[in-house]
XYZ file of C-alpha atoms in Angstrom:
607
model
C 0.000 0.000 0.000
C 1.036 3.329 -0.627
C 1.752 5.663 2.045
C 0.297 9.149 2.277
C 3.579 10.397 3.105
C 4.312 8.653 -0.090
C 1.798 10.313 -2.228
C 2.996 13.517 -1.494
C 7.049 12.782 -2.042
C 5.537 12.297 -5.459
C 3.867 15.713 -6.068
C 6.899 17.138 -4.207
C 9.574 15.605 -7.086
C 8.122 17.623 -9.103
C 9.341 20.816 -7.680
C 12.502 22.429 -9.391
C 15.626 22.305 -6.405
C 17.336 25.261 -8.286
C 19.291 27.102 -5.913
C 19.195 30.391 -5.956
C 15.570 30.368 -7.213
C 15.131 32.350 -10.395
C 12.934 35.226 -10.483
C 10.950 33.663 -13.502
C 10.692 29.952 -13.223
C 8.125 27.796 -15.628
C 8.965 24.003 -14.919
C 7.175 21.732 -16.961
C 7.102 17.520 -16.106
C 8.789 16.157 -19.140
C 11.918 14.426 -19.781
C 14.928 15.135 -21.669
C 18.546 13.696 -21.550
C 21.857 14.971 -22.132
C 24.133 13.896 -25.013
C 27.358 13.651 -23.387
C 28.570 15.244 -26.868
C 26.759 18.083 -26.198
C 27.982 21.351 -27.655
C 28.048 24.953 -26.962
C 27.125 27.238 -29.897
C 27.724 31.139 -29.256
C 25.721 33.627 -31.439
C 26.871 37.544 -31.453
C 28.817 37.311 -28.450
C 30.576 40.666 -27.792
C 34.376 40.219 -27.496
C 34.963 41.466 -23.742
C 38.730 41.716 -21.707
C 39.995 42.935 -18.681
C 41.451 46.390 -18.646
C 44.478 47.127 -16.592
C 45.241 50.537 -14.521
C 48.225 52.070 -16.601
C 51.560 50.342 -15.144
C 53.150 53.860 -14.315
C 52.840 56.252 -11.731
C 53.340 59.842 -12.444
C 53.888 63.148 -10.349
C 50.834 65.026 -11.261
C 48.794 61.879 -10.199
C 50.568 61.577 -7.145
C 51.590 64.941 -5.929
C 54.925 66.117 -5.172
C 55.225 64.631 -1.855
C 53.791 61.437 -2.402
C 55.495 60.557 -5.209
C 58.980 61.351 -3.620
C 58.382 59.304 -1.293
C 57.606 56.581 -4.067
C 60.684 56.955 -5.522
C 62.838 56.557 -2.694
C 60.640 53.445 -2.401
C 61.833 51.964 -5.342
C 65.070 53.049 -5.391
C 66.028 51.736 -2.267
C 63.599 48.454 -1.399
C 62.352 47.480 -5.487
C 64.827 45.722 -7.162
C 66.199 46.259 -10.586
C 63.423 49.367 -10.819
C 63.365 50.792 -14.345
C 62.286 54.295 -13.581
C 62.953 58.042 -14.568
C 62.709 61.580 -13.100
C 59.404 62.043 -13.674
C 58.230 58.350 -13.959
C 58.445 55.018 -12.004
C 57.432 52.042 -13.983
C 56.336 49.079 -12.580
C 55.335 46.225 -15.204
C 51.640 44.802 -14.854
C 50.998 41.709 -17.064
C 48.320 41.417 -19.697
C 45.127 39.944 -18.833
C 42.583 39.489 -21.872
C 40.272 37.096 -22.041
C 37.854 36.669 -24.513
C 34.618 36.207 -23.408
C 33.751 33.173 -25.672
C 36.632 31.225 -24.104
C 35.571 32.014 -20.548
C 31.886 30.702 -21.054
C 33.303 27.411 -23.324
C 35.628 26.712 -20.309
C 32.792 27.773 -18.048
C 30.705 25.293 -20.188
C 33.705 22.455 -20.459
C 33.467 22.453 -16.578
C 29.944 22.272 -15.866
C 29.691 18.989 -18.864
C 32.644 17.100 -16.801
C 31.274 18.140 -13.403
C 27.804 16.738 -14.164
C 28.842 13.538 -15.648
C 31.628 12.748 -12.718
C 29.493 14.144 -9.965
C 26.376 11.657 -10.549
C 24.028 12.959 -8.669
C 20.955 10.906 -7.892
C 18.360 12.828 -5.495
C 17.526 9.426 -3.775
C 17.155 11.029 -0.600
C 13.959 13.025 -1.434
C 12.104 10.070 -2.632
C 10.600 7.941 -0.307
C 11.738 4.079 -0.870
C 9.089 2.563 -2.762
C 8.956 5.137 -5.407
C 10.139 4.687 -8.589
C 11.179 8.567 -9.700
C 13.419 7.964 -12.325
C 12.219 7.930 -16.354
C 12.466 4.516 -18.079
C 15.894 4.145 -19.690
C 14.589 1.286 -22.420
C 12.181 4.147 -24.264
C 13.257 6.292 -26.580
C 15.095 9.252 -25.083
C 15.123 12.899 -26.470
C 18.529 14.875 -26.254
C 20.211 18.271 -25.792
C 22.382 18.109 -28.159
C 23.770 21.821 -28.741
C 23.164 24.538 -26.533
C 23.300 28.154 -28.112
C 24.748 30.789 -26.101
C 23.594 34.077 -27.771
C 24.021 38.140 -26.850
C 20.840 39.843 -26.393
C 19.294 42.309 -24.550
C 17.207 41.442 -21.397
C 14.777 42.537 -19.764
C 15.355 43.042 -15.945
C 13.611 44.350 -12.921
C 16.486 44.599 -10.844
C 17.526 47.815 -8.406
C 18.901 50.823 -11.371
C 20.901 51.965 -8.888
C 22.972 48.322 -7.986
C 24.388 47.773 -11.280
C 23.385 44.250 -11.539
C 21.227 44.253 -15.191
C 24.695 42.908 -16.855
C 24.248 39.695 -14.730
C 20.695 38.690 -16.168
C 19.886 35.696 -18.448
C 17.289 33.686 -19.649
C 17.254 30.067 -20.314
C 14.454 27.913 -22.078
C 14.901 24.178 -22.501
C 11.941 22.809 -24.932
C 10.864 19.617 -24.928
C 12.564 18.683 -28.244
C 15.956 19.310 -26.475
C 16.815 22.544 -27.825
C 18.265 24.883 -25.741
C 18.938 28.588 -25.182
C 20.626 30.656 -23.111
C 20.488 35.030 -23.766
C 23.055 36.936 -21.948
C 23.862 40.353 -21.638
C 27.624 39.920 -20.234
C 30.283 37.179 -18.976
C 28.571 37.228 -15.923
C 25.142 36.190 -17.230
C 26.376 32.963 -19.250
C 28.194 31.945 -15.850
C 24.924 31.961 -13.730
C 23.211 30.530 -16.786
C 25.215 27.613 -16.769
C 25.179 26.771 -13.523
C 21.651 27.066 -13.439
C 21.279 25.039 -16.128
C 23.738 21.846 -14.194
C 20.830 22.092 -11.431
C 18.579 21.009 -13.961
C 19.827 17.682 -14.560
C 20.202 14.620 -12.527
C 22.153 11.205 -12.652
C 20.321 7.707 -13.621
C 20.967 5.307 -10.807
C 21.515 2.955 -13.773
C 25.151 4.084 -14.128
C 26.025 3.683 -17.579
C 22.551 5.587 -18.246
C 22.978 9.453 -19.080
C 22.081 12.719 -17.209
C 18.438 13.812 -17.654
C 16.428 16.392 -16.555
C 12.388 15.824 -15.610
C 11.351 19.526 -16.207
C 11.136 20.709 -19.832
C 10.052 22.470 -21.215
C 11.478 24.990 -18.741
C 12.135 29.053 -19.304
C 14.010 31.081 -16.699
C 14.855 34.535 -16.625
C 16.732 35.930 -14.069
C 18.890 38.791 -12.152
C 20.165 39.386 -9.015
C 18.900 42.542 -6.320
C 22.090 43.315 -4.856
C 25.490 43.387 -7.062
C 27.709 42.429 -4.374
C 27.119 39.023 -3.529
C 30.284 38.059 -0.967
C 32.164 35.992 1.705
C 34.186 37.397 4.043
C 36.972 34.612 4.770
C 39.999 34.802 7.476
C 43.313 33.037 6.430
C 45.232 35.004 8.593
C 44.753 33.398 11.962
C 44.851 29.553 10.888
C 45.673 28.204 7.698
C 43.373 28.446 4.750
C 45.525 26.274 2.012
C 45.319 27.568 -1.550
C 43.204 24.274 -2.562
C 40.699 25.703 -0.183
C 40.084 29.279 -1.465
C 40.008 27.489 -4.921
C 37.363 24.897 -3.457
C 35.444 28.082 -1.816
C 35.657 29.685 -5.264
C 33.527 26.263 -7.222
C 30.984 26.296 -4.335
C 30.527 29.974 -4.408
C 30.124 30.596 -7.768
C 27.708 27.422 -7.835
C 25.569 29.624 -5.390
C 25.848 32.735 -7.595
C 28.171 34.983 -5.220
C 30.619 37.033 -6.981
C 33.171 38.123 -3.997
C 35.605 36.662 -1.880
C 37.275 38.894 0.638
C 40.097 37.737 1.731
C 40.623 39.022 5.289
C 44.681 38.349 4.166
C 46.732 39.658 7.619
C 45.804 40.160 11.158
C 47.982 40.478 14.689
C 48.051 36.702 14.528
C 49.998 36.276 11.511
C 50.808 37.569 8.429
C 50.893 34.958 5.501
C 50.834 36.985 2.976
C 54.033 37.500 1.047
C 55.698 41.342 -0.391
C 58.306 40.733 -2.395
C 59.374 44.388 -1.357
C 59.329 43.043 2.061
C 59.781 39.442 2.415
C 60.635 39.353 6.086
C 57.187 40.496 6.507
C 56.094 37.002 6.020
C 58.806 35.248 6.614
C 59.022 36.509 10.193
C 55.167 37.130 10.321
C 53.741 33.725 9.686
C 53.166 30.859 11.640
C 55.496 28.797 8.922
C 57.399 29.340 5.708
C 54.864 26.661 4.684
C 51.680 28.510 5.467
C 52.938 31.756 3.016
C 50.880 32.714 0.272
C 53.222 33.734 -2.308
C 52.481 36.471 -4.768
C 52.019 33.452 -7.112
C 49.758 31.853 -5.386
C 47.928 34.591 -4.740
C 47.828 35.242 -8.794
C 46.269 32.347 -9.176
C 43.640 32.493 -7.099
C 43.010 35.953 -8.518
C 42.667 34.470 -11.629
C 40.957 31.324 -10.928
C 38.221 33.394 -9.445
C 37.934 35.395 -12.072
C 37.746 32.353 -14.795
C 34.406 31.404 -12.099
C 33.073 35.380 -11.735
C 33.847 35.466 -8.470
C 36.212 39.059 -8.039
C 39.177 37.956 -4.999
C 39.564 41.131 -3.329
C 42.269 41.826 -0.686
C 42.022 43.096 3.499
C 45.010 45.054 4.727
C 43.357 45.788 7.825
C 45.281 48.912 8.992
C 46.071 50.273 11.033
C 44.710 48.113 14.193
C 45.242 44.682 13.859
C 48.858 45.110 12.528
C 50.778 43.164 15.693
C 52.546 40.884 13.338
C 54.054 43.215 11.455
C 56.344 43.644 14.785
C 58.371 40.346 14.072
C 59.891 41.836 11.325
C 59.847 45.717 11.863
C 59.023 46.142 15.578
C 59.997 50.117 15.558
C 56.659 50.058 13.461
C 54.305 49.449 16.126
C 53.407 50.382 19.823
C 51.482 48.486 22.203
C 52.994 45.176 21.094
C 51.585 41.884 23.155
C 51.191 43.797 26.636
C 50.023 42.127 29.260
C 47.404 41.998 30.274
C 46.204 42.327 26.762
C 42.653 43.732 27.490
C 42.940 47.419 27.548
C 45.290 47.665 24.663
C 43.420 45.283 21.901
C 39.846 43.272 21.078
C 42.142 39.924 21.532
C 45.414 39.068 21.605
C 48.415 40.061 20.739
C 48.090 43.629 21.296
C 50.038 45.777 18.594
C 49.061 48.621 16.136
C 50.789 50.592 13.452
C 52.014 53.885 14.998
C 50.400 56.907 13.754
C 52.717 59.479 13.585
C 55.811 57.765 12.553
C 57.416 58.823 8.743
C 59.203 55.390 8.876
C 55.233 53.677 8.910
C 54.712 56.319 6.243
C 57.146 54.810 4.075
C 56.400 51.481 4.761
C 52.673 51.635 3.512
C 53.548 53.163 0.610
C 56.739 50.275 -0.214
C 53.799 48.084 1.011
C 51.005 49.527 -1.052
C 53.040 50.072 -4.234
C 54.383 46.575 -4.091
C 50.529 44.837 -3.736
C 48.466 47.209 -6.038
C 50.074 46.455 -9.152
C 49.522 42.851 -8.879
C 46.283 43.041 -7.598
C 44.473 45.273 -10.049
C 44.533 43.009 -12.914
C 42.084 41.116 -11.195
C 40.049 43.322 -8.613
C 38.904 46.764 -8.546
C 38.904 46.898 -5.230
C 40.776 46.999 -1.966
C 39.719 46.763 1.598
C 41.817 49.228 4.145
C 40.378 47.734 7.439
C 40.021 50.247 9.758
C 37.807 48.356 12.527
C 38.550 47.890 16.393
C 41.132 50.548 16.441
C 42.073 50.640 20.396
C 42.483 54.011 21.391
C 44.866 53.418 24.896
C 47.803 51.492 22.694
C 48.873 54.855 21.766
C 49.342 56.332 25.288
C 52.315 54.156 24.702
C 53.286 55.361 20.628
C 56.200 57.961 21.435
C 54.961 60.071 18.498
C 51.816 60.100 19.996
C 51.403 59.658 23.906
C 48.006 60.350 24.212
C 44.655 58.225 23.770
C 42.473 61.485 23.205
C 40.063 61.503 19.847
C 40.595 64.674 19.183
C 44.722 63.907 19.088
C 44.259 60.688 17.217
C 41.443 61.974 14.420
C 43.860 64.191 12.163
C 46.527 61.721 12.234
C 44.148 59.082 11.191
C 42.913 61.294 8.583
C 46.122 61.658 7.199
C 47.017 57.868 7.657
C 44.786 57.117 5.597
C 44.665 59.601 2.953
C 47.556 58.572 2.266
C 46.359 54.848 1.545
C 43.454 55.981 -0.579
C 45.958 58.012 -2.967
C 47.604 54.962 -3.381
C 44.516 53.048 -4.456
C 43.506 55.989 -6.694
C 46.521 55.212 -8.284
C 45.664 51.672 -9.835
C 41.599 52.728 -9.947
C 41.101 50.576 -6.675
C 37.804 51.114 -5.201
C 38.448 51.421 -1.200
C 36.210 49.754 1.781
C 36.605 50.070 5.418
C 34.768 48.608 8.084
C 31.866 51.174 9.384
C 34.038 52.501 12.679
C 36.444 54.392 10.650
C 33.096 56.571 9.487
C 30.531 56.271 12.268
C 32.901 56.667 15.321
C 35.951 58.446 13.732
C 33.678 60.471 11.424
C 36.675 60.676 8.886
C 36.450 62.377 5.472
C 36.368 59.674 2.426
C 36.936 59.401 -0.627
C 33.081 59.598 -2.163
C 33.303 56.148 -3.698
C 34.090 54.563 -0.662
C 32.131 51.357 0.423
C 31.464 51.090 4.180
C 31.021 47.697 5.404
C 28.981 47.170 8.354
C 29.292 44.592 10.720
C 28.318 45.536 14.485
C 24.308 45.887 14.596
C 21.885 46.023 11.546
C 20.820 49.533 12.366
C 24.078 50.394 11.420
C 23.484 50.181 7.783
C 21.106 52.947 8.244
C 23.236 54.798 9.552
C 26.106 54.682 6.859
C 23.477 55.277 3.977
C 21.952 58.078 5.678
C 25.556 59.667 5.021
C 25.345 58.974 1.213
C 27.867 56.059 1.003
C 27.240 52.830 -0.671
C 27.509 50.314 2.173
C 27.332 46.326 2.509
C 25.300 44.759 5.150
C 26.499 41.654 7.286
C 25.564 42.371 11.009
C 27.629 39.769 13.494
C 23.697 39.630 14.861
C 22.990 37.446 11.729
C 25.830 36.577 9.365
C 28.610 35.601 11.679
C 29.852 32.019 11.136
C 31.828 31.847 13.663
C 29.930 32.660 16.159
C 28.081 30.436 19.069
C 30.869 27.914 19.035
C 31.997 29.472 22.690
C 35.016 30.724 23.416
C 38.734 30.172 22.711
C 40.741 31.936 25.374
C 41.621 30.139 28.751
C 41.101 31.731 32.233
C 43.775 33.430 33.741
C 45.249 31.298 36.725
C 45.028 33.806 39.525
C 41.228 34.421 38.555
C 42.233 37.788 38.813
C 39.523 39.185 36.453
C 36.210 39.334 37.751
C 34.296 39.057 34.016
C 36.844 37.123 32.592
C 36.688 33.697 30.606
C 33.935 31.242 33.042
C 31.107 28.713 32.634
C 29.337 29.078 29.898
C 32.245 29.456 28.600
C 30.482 31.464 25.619
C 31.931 33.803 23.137
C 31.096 37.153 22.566
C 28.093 37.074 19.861
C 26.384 34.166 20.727
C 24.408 32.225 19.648
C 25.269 30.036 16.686
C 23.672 31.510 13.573
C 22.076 28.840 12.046
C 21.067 28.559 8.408
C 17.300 29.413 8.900
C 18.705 32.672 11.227
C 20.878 33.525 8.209
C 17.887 32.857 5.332
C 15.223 35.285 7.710
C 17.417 38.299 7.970
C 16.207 41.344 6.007
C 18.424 43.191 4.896
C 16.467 46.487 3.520
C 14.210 46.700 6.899
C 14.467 50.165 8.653
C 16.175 51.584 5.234
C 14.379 54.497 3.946
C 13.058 54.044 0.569
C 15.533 57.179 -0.725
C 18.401 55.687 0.294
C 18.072 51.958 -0.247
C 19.800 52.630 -3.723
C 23.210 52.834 -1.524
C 22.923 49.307 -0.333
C 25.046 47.275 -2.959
C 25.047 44.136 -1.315
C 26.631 42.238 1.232
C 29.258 39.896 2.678
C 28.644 36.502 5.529
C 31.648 36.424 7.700
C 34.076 33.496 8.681
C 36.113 34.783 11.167
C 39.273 31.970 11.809
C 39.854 31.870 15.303
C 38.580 28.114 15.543
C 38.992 27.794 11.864
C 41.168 25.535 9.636
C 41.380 23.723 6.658
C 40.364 20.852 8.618
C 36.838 21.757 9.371
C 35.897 24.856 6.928
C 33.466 23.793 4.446
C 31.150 22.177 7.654
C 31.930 26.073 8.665
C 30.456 27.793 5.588
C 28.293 25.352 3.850
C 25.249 25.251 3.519
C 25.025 28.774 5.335
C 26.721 30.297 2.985
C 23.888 29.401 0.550
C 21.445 30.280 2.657
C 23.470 34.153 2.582
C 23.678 33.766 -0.832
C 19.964 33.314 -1.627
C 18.675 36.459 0.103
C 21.933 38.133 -1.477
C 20.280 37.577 -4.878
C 16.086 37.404 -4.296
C 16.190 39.804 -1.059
C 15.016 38.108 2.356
C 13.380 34.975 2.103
C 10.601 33.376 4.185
C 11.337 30.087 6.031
C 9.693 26.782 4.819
C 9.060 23.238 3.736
C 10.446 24.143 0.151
C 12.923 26.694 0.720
C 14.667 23.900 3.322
C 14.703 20.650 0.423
C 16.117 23.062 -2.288
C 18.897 24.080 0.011
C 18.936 20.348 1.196
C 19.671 19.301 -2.552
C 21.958 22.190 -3.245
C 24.182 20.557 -0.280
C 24.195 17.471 -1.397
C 25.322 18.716 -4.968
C 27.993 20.732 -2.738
C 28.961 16.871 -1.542
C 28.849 15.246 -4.727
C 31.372 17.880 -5.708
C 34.002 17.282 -2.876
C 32.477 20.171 -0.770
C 31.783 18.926 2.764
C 28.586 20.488 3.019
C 26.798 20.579 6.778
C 23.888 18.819 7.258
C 20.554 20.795 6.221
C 17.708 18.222 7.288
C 17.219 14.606 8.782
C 17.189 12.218 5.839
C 14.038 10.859 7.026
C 12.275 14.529 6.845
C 13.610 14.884 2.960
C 12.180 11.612 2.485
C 8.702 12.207 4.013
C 7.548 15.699 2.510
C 5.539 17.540 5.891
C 6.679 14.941 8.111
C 9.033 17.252 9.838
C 6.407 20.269 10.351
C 6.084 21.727 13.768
């Protein structure tokens, strides 16, 4: 006999698992296969490549002073430099990439991927039904899918800049298919909408089919910055991990990883200009990420769509720098730590040195070049800057706002004139506006972080801001605490049963998928809010255990990233459910979403 339960896994197979959903979807409830010689046709694709910042610096661009100090810079720390009076050049290499061959490879991958990855959704069937098509009929095949330019329709925000991202797809029941872009971008998410389409025949030698032609799509995200926030400062985060980071997230649509690259901890990050900044700074000579290692994830996320942007955080969270130029920075690893930093080791970049001066801009004019290629943009930190490390800073001596604010102003003026230099688009976290109340460069992105109402609050100043409030979109938070107590018990609130951390409690995936971003935003300025990031701070982070750490949540951030907040249910869990497992069957290792006997039993699980 046939179960209710039963019954209604059968109406529920039915339903499309596509993850993100698409703004437009019309499944139908046929079946079509596909050829494993299936081709990729492109019609009137526009030949698209990367353009570079101009590999020079110049006086007028700089100024006078700045650009003296460049060219002591390079005379003294760059070697071999190959500059003149009035120029310093330093070499960026060519980048161009047709867009035809990054939607074939794009294309290439997703054709391998589904065939090794077999995927068979047995886990939302219950076990006596038979959801697969007969293989012994006759079968109907994609055989070709075209890939043409067009122009789209889209309802998405004028203001965010995210119209070049839209496609549309339609998959007809005679197995022709179509896919109309606008951009690179749009064939990307086209394709990888298009993989979640199709599953594998338990019958292995059978091919990959897909039960819901005919089928038309059209799509576009809300927000145009779509990110992750990733620490591989304080433990290691291998290269092979950003790069698996980089398949998930582009599988899930997002288009940023920020890579949170140096913190008090460590500093893994290697300058060439300065290479006992890592090589002093780092846990291990094996734990550097070499500027060619870094290039390749750079362009490795860039083949996916995903932009790798870099985190300097400066000038707090700078203690590491002290292994290899300690007359740098004051406050280094007092103890106790507490009033001098948010954790340990204490340490910050002094702010009225020349010597720090020049070693931002040997810093600086070392990284930029070699990051632009790839990113337009370049995160400056600027968050927990503790106020009593420079009662000890000689050039300082005082802890007073009113001391500290011009000398931060002119800290980091001088770091956005370097990024103007190479057309880098700054962020800083939201303290360096809302408590310092510094003047910014007008294109600068504030990212918030502390409380949601502080997105309001940045907008309401006229910057473009990203949300991702530690209320909501902190991974790393509600796993308790990592610090010990001290012996002597000397410190009435220190570490004690629970033994909880400071933003408790864990965010879990539904917490994630519920937040609204755009709630208490004025209509007027919503236009400002370009997106967001979800956060993976590494303090009890690895390479051991970080995909349980970001997936599925991630996916959960990266649905309301590109439909706007989402409502909890039955459906919304099973399509995240089945975008795990995908995640799985691609050597992700995915979290669990739901109880295998829930998937199986559609409104078992309802309370």
């Amino acid at each position: 006999m046939v179960s209710f339960f039963q019954i209604i896994s059968f109406f529920f197979a039915s339903a499309t698992a596509i993850w993100p959903l698409p703004k437009v979807y019309e499944p139908g409830s046929s079946t079509v296969w596909l050829s494993r010689d299936v081709q990729v046709v492109f019609n009137h694709i526009a030949v698209e490549t990367t353009r570079l910042a101009e590999p020079w610096y110049d006086q007028q661009r700089l100024g006078p002073r700045l650009f003296n100090m460049l060219q002591v810079a390079v005379n003294y720390i760059l070697p071999n430099p190959d500059h003149t009076s009035a120029r310093v050049k330093i070499p960026l290499s060519e980048s161009l990439i047709p867009s035809e061959a990054v939607l074939e490879a794009a294309f290439d991958r997703m054709k391998s991927t589904l065939f090794a990855e077999r995927f068979v959704p047995f886990k939302f069937h219950a076990r006596d039904i038979d959801f697969e098509p007969s293989v012994t009929i006759a079968r109907t095949y994609v055989q070709e899918i075209i890939i043409e330019n067009s122009q789209i329709s889209s309802d998405s925000n004028p203001h965010s800049n995210t119209s070049t991202e839209a496609y549309s797809l339609e998959l007809r029941e005679d197995g022709s298919a179509m896919i109309k872009i606008t951009s690179v971008q749009g064939g990307l998410h086209a394709l990888n909408t298009f993989a979640q389409l199709f599953y594998a025949h338990t019958e292995g030698e059978a091919d990959i089919f897909t039960p819901y032609a005919p089928v038309i799509i059209e799509d576009s995200p809300v927000f145009a910055h779509r990110g992750l926030n990733l620490d591989i400062a304080r433990n290691r985060i291998s290269t092979e991990d950003i790069k698996r980071t980089l398949d998930a997230m582009s599988f899930n649509k997002l288009n940023r990883l920020h890579l949170h690259a140096t913190d008090s901890q460590s500093w893994p990050l290697e300058i060439p200009a300065l290479p006992e900044l890592a090589e002093k700074g780092g846990y291990d000579k094996k734990q550097i990420l070499s500027a060619g290692d870094l290039r390749d994830v750079q362009a490795y996320g860039q083949s996916l769509g995903v932009e790798v942007y870099l985190e300097i955080d400066l000038p707090g969270h700078t203690a590491s720098i002290h292994h290899s130029y300690p007359e740098l920075i004051t406050a280094y690893n007092q103890q106790p730590w507490e009033p001098y930093a948010a954790e340990p080791p204490s340490g910050q970049l002094k702010l009225n040195s020349p010597f720090v001066t020049l070693f931002l801009t040997i810093l600086l004019s070392d990284l930029f070049p070699r990051i632009a290629p790839y990113s337009s943009h370049f995160h400056l930190g600027g968050d927990e800057l503790n106020t009593n490390s420079y009662t000890l800073d000689p050039t300082v001596n005082s802890s007073s706002k009113a001391v500290l604010r011009p000398l931060l102003q002119a800290f980091y003026d001088h770091v956005f004139a370097l990024a103007a230099v190479h057309s880098l688009t700054p962020l800083a976290w939201e303290e360096i506006l809302l408590d310092w109340d510094l003047t910014l460069p007008p294109s600068t992105i504030i990212q918030t972080w502390r409380k949601p109402a502080s997105l309001a609050a940045v907008v309401a100043r006229g910057y473009r801001a990203l949300f991702g409030p530690s209320t909501h979109w902190y991974l790393d938070c509600g796993l308790g605490t990592w610090m010990d107590p001290y012996p002597s018990k000397l410190v009435e609130m220190g570490t004690k049963a629970p033994y909880a951390d400071w933003c408790p409690p864990y965010k879990n995936w539904r917490l994630m998928y519920d937040y609204d971003p755009l709630q208490g935003i004025p209509e007027k300025d919503r236009h400002l809010v370009i997106g967001g990031e979800v956060h993976l701070w590494g303090e009890l982070t690895d390479s051991v255990g970080l995909d349980g750490m970001l997936w599925p949540r991630v996916a959960a951030a990266a649905e309301v990233l590109w439909r706007g907040k989402g409502e909890v249910k039955e459906g919304v869990t099973r399509r995240l459910a089945e975008m795990r497992e995908r995640l799985v069957a691609r050597g992700v290792g995915a979290g669990m979403v739901q109880m295998e006997w829930c998937l199986k039993n559609p409104r078992g699980c309802l309370h």
